[in-house]
C-alpha angles and dihedrals in degrees: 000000000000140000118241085263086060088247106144106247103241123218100353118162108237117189120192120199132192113234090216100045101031094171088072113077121180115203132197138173122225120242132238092267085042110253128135119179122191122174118249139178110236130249084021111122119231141172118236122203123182129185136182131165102263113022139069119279107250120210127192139169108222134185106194107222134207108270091021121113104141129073110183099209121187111196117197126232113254105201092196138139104278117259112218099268117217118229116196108160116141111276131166122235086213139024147178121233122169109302093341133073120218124214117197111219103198102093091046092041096070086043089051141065097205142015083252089066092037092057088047084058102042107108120253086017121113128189132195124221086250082059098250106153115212132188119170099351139043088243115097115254118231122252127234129181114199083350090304121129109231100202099213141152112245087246079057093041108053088043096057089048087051091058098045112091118243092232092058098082128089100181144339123232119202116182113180092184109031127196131252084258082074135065113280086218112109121054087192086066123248134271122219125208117190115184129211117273120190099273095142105109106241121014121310141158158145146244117206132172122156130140137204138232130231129132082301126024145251124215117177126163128179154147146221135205126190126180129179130167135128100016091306127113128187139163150176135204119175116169141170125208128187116192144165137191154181132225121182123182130176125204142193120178133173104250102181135344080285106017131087130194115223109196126173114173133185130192132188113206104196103180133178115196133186121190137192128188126175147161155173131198127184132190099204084185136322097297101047142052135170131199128201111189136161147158139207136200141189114183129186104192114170132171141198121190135176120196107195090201120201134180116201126196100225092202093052101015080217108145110245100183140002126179134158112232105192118193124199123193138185124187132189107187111182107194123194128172125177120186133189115187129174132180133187125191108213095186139359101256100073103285103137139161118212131179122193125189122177144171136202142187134188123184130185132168124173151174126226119199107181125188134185113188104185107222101174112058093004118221124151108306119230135233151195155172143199149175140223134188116190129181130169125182116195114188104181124173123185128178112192128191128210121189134174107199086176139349086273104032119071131165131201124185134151146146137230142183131211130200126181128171116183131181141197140191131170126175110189126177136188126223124237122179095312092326114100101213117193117264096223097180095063096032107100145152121216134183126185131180122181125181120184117185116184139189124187136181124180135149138197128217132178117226104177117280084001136090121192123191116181136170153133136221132211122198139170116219117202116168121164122181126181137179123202100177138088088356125003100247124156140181125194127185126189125171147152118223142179134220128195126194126185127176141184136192126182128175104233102191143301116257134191080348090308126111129231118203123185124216137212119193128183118170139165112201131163130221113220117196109239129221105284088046094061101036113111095210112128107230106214107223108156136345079264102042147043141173131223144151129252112228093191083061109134129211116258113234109206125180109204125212119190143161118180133157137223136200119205089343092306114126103236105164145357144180135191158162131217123185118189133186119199094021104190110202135162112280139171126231137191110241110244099222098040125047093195095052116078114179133202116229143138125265139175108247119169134280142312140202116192129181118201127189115198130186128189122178138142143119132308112244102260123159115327103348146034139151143185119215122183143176135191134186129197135182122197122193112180121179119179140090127325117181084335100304125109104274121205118168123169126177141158124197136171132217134192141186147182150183139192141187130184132188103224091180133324085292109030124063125166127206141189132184134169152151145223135186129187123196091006125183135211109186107296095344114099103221123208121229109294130166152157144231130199141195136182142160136204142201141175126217138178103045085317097303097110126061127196118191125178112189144184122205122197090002089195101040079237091139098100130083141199113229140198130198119188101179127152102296084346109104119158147128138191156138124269114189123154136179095301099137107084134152119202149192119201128188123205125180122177125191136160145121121257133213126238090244095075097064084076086066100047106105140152100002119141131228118277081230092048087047089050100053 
């Protein structure tokens, strides 16, 4: 097969039908020098199609002969808006390579309205209603975007990934045992986000908008560009999402030896959000390349709570008190992010040299209006306001080198700094009568500077049927917090660390034509508290409870054993061991000076050694289904102090998952994904079984260009837990739910117009009617 320029057609689909069974097809792919051979009986008809991006589909009606092999075939060039083209080879969602699972987006992305749902739906990832993802250990994971750590605190994190479009992301690396190339920060592992760039060759995009349906709703709109010729790459997403929420939580907590606290709360999270993402990539020839990316984003996130408070007498069950505390909040967050890559490539067998250089700032600034009206007995209510102002700059630079001494042989080593200021102010004031007097007891600065600076060698090397990977990483830590008001106090760390890896791959066997691999794993990481971990600042939250930081807070040190096994790629079970000193969690203290006040804060406890087990197994997607199903179990058992007293603390949960995904015809698929955990944890609270299931339905119209999606998330409304925490003088129980039943309706349309060039990288795809069968 040729052009009429007798260049070979590359890649073109050819189908080849019997006149006299027309039910039987027979499909091939031409070659690079465009040939295509079927086997076929002589002096039988058939009816030949060929495709190709591009060019005109040619049809032809063909009789084989005796003493004929060979059909010249000339298709012509079609200069035409580009149809969406469907892609259906077979793809994983998910895959094993080397020591990081990779989880292809593309199937949850039409299901989801942002990357945060998107990570709630990705198989063998959990998330927590503060946002925390986990993967292996209860411990959170930490969170990178284009291999950049973000820094930021959960509450940061799970906004930004709200505001990121779902179709954004090209793929998501999680990597439960890092190498020494990565930060050693981060004993739950880390998760990688990297996000499109404009790789399709000539200019293409998309225009989305949906919304979803709970007890509130969810509105979000938005478009991408992407542009690629001539060795330059460029693209554009802008979006707008508009979203509201519920929370609910009820509390009882044990308020004295014969008094109880009734609290049911209930918050409102209205939210605008604006988002930009753009880049620009450039091959200057064959060795360099250079990347300019960057993202911004503008949130409004507002709440409204009420907090109905009642204290019970136990002996009598007689109510004592009853008042209504109402909170009222208004954010402003201004996100900025600013990234230079390059890469050289020093041979042609993998050898490379890349810098990256990146900048990010986060801006927040709230107020805060607080009210108590006293119901039982009634007396004047009380009020209150404040004020806060954050900012927090990160500057972070990075050169990584790639070397391949032999085949076999390659060494990787590199070195990176990290520099973060952040700052805080909060003015708060109480009212009396029509003065507003200053609340000097939640009125606080606060001023924070953190430099990493990091140095890794490791190197790889094949042995057979072996692979050994083996490294270490060296980083200095300096952190350095003070607050000025209401009281000068400081804190400073410096310290010097080292971090081994070692890892081992063997091929097993190779069973039924697949092939098992075997894994070792061994990995030291820290954990470092971040700011708002450390800022002293007390969070007024309700008359009972605050929330502040801990600047005495210390960093958790964890060593990781695991073994797991893949087959063809594919993660199928794992097993593994963490132990961690100086683990640091949420806990709740009494105050001190006040009986009647409790605070949140982190401390450091103890250790624990936790064992997980994890399985992974389904069915390839081949024709028309396939699914993944996985399970993981992890027991925790933690012994150390708690307010003074021995602590000893052991659980074991489960957790499954699952995720499905069936062809109803070339234009209709049908997928369905969910959870359950039983006996679930969340730091020191016992949890009790809590899941979700979720539906959704596509559909492609106009010659494939428009899809339509309807979606249910959390079918049952089965996503909320009661919880129980039985820790030292903290004894409570309750019941947390928020707005997860939702049912949506989102709208894509592509469109662009593709360049010739791209016809040379179309390989093995199947045909939209083979995929159908």
């Amino acid at each position: 097969m040729q052009e009429a320029n007798r260049q070979p057609v590359v890649g073109a689909t050819l189908r080849l039908t019997s006149i006299t069974d027309t039910t039987r097809h027979l499909y091939t792919i031409s070659d690079t020098t465009g040939l295509a051979a079927f086997q076929v009986q002589k002096g039988q008809t058939y009816r030949l199609l060929a495709t190709s991006v591009g060019l005109k589909a040619l049809q032809r009606v063909v009789k084989p002969v005796t003493g004929q092999s060979v059909l010249a075939l000339v298709m012509e060039e079609d200069n035409i808006t580009l149809q969406t083209v469907a892609v259906t080879a077979a793809k994983p969602l998910v895959t094993q390579e080397d020591d990081k699972t990779i989880v292809d987006p593309e199937p949850i992305a039409n299901t989801s309205t942002s990357a945060y749902e998107i990570m709630e739906k990705s198989p063998g990832v959990f998330l927590d209603p503060d946002g925390n993802v986990y993967l292996s250990s209860t411990t959170p994971a930490t969170i990178y975007i284009n291999g950049r750590e973000q820094k930021m605190s959960a509450a940061d994190i799970a906004s930004m990934l709200k505001s990121l479009p779902p179709n954004s992301i090209a793929k998501i690396e999680i990597m439960r045992t890092p190498s020494a190339r990565y930060d050693a920060a981060g004993s739950g592992g880390i998760v990688n986000i990297v996000l499109k760039k404009g790789v399709k060759i000539g200019l293409t995009g998309s225009a989305n908008a949906g919304f979803n349906q709970g007890r509130f709703g969810n509105q979000f709109a938005g478009i991408n560009l992407n542009n690629s010729q001539n060795g330059r790459t460029a693209y554009l997403n802008l979006n707008y999402t508009r979203r509201n929420m519920y929370e609910e939580i009820q509390t009882n907590r044990r308020f004295s030896p014969d008094s109880l606290l009734r609290q049911d709360a209930y918050t409102t999270f209205p939210a605008h959000t604006f988002y930009a993402g753009y880049g620009l990539g450039f091959e200057l020839n064959q060795r360099w390349a250079i990347d300019l990316d960057g993202r911004f984003s503008w949130n409004q996130n507002n709440s409204q709570a009420g907090n109905d408070n009642q204290i019970i007498q136990l002996s009598t069950g007689r109510l004592l008190t009853e008042n209504l505390n109402q909170v009222s909040n208004q954010n402003r967050i201004l996100s900025f992010s600013q990234g230079f890559s390059t890469k050289y490539k020093i041979d042609t067998i993998g050898s490379e040299l890349t810098t990256d250089v990146s900048y990010n700032l986060i801006g927040n600034r709230g107020l805060q209006d607080f009210t108590t009206q006293y119901l039982l007995p009634i007396r004047p209510g009380t009020a209150g306001d404040g004020s806060f102002d954050n900012l927090r700059h990160l500057g972070a630079a990075q050169i990584d080198l790639k070397y391949k001494l032999t085949p076999t042989i390659k060494l990787e080593t590199g070195a990176k700094t990290t520099a973060q200021y952040f700052t805080s102010e909060s003015a708060y004031f109480r009212k009396v009568s029509d003065r507003r007097i200053p609340d000097r007891f939640r009125t606080n600065t606060f001023n924070y500077r953190e430099n990493i600076n990091a140095v890794y060698v490791q190197a790889s090397k094949g042995f057979g049927a072996f692979l050994l990977k083996g490294g270490v990483r060296l980083e200095n830590t300096n952190m350095y917090g003070r607050q000025r008001v209401p009281a000068d106090t400081s804190f400073q760390i410096n310290r010097t660390d080292l971090f081994p890896y070692v890892y081992l791959s063997r091929r097993v066997a190779k069973i039924a034509g697949y092939e098992v691999r075997s894994y070792l794993v061994y990995r030291r990481s820290i954990t470092r508290p971040v700011y708002d971990y450390l800022n002293p600042f007390p969070r007024y939250v309700d008359q009972y409870l605050y929330e502040t930081g801990n600047p005495a807070l210390r960093p958790q040190f964890t060593e990781n054993y695991e073994v797991n096994i893949s087959v063809e790629d594919r993660p199928l079970f794992a097993l593994g061991r963490n132990h961690t000193r100086d683990i640091f969690t949420n806990v709740v203290y009494q105050d001190p000076n006040n009986r009647s006040l409790a605070f949140r804060t982190y401390d450091n406890l103890g250790t624990n050694r936790e064992t997980y087990f994890r399985i992974l197994a389904g069915i390839p997607p081949i024709k028309r289904y396939f699914f993944v199903f996985g399970g993981q179990f992890n027991y925790n058992d933690y012994s150390g102090l708690y307010e003074g007293r021995p602590l000893n603390f052991q659980r074991g949960s489960w957790s499954f998952f699952t995720y499905h995904q069936l062809k109803i015809d070339r234009r209709s698929t049908f997928t369905l994904n969910g959870f359950i955990r039983t006996n679930g944890q969340l730091q020191f609270y016992e949890l009790s079984n809590f899941g979700a299931l979720n539906l959704s339905l596509n559909r492609r119209f106009l010659d494939d260009k428009l899809m339509v999606t309807l979606t249910a998330n959390d079918l049952f409304f089965t996503n909320y837990y009661q919880f129980t925490i039985q820790q030292g003088s903290l004894s409570a129980n309750g019941l947390r739910r928020s707005d997860t039943r939702r049912f949506g309706l989102t709208l894509r349309y592509n469109f662009g117009i593709r360049k010739r060039e791209e016809r040379s990288n179309i390989f093995n795809i199947e045909s939209p009617e083979k995929a159908g069968n």
